[in-house]
Amino acid sequence: MDKFCFVACILIFGVAAQLDIFRPKTIRFNVFKGRCPDYPKAPIYLSNVQLNNINRTFYVSLKVHVTKNIDSDDLKLELHLKRCASSDALDSCENYNTIKLNHFCKMLDAEDKPWTPFRKYFHPPSTGCPLRKGEHSIKNGTFDGSAFSRIPINNFYWKVTVHLITVPQDEVVMCNQVEGQIAPI
């Protein structure tokens, strides 16, 4: 019986190693598509987006364009997730889930969140909500992508549409599309 348990453990760990179960993982952004075709005139958009990662650390450079004052005291963020079998099987994509985050302005301004250090990279510094017309840039801002590895979304390719919506007006002021997957480092 002991030999059986030993052999079973060896097989399980061998299979697990082949399946990358124990390898650390991070998110891989494969494509940043930019503005959504349905919202070509949304007043907030991103340009010159560069996402690079080394292990679980991401380096982000981008420009945030706000083309008009967004006179809303709060915003909500919606992430619309489509799950695909792989990046080679985009015809397999299906609607998976929508994640809604209310009080997004308060979350951004919080001092104890994983993205708090990232705010210091904005130039000129962000003043929070309501958003004012102008252009902000980030050069080599960093954040730790290890939190993404704990989300149970392995083994799929994801197409994500990001909406930023005013409260209470319910106006979509930003829409971007990104694709990626959770992958071993």
XYZ file of C-alpha atoms in Angstrom:
185
model
C 0.000 0.000 0.000
C 2.843 2.406 0.834
C 4.407 1.783 -2.589
C 1.065 2.496 -4.219
C 0.725 5.835 -2.371
C 4.304 6.754 -3.237
C 3.806 5.939 -6.941
C 0.439 7.753 -6.976
C 2.030 10.862 -5.428
C 4.874 10.794 -7.948
C 2.375 10.505 -10.816
C 0.167 13.282 -9.459
C 3.095 15.661 -8.963
C 4.523 14.709 -12.354
C 1.226 15.450 -14.090
C 0.795 18.654 -12.068
C 4.265 19.806 -13.110
C 3.437 19.110 -16.756
C 0.203 21.084 -16.432
C 1.974 24.061 -14.816
C -0.209 23.780 -11.706
C 2.579 24.774 -9.333
C 4.280 27.385 -11.517
C 3.629 31.004 -10.562
C 1.294 32.745 -12.977
C 0.552 36.271 -14.071
C -1.706 37.999 -16.545
C -0.497 38.390 -20.117
C -2.018 41.216 -22.128
C -1.894 39.996 -25.722
C -3.776 42.818 -27.446
C -4.853 46.306 -26.432
C -7.457 47.172 -29.045
C -8.191 50.644 -27.736
C -11.489 52.432 -28.179
C -14.619 50.396 -28.704
C -16.238 50.767 -32.137
C -19.612 51.398 -30.446
C -18.225 54.453 -28.592
C -15.917 56.260 -31.040
C -16.599 59.652 -29.443
C -16.403 58.660 -25.787
C -14.840 61.658 -24.016
C -12.106 59.624 -22.304
C -9.705 57.529 -24.312
C -6.227 56.061 -24.038
C -3.382 56.354 -26.532
C 0.253 55.290 -26.830
C -0.460 52.317 -24.567
C 2.596 50.211 -23.798
C 2.297 47.243 -21.436
C 5.404 45.257 -20.630
C 5.955 42.784 -17.877
C 8.893 41.118 -16.227
C 7.723 38.191 -14.124
C 4.748 39.679 -12.259
C 5.735 43.340 -12.440
C 4.021 45.393 -15.126
C 5.442 48.545 -16.647
C 2.789 50.811 -18.114
C 3.166 53.906 -20.239
C 0.133 55.639 -21.747
C -1.742 58.869 -22.295
C -5.227 59.479 -20.905
C -7.223 62.021 -22.898
C -10.255 63.676 -21.298
C -11.885 65.739 -24.060
C -14.499 67.429 -21.865
C -15.188 67.968 -18.182
C -16.904 64.924 -16.691
C -19.204 66.559 -14.152
C -20.027 63.451 -12.206
C -19.186 62.973 -8.559
C -18.755 59.256 -9.053
C -18.148 56.664 -11.730
C -18.741 52.958 -12.029
C -16.512 50.508 -13.833
C -17.883 47.541 -15.752
C -15.744 44.718 -17.101
C -17.553 42.600 -19.692
C -15.740 39.255 -19.981
C -15.840 36.905 -22.947
C -14.161 33.536 -22.510
C -12.475 31.808 -25.446
C -10.875 28.368 -25.659
C -7.603 29.931 -26.844
C -6.183 32.849 -28.805
C -6.312 30.588 -31.862
C -10.013 29.781 -31.380
C -11.704 33.185 -31.268
C -14.821 31.651 -32.838
C -15.291 29.787 -29.534
C -15.770 32.959 -27.454
C -18.833 33.168 -25.246
C -20.177 35.791 -22.858
C -18.891 34.805 -19.439
C -19.572 37.474 -16.825
C -19.841 41.184 -16.112
C -18.005 42.576 -13.120
C -19.437 45.858 -11.825
C -17.524 48.121 -9.471
C -19.528 50.985 -8.003
C -17.981 54.056 -6.349
C -14.956 53.817 -8.612
C -13.778 57.352 -7.752
C -13.609 56.501 -4.062
C -11.749 53.284 -4.842
C -9.188 55.164 -6.930
C -8.577 57.705 -4.174
C -8.180 55.073 -1.435
C -4.746 55.001 0.176
C -4.529 51.281 0.933
C -5.159 49.631 -2.429
C -2.783 47.754 -4.764
C -3.021 50.587 -7.319
C -2.337 53.397 -4.813
C 1.400 53.627 -5.659
C 0.510 53.688 -9.364
C -1.225 57.072 -8.967
C 2.084 58.821 -8.304
C 3.104 58.170 -11.918
C 0.379 60.421 -13.389
C 1.623 63.678 -14.870
C 0.133 66.096 -14.168
C -1.172 64.516 -10.951
C -4.759 63.309 -11.101
C -7.217 65.385 -9.092
C -9.824 62.632 -8.839
C -13.524 63.091 -9.537
C -15.079 65.059 -11.083
C -12.671 64.641 -14.003
C -11.431 67.748 -15.794
C -10.647 68.196 -19.467
C -6.993 67.593 -20.231
C -4.302 65.058 -20.911
C -2.487 62.929 -18.365
C 0.440 60.665 -19.050
C 2.140 57.808 -17.270
C 5.707 56.791 -18.038
C 6.892 53.415 -16.735
C 4.289 53.178 -14.003
C 4.535 49.838 -12.248
C 2.093 47.508 -10.575
C 2.248 43.985 -9.236
C 0.284 41.538 -11.373
C 0.391 38.696 -8.852
C -3.163 39.451 -7.685
C -4.404 38.426 -11.137
C -2.886 34.973 -10.686
C -5.283 34.236 -7.827
C -8.356 34.789 -9.969
C -9.618 31.350 -11.079
C -9.632 32.065 -14.814
C -6.739 29.886 -15.999
C -6.749 27.880 -19.211
C -8.790 30.356 -21.237
C -8.212 33.352 -23.457
C -10.187 36.441 -22.433
C -11.653 39.349 -24.375
C -12.519 42.172 -21.988
C -14.506 45.315 -22.705
C -14.039 48.033 -20.092
C -16.757 50.662 -19.591
C -16.395 53.708 -17.361
C -19.869 55.115 -16.662
C -21.026 58.319 -14.967
C -23.286 58.213 -11.920
C -26.182 59.052 -11.907
C -26.251 60.115 -15.588
C -25.367 56.587 -16.797
C -23.244 57.908 -19.689
C -20.432 55.707 -21.003
C -17.448 58.072 -20.912
C -14.783 55.486 -21.742
C -14.785 52.146 -23.510
C -11.671 50.106 -24.257
C -11.023 46.547 -25.328
C -8.179 44.306 -24.227
C -7.363 40.628 -24.678
C -5.161 38.314 -22.671
C -4.803 35.272 -20.470
C -3.422 34.020 -17.188
C -0.173 32.253 -18.020
C 2.856 30.799 -16.229
C 5.800 33.121 -15.725
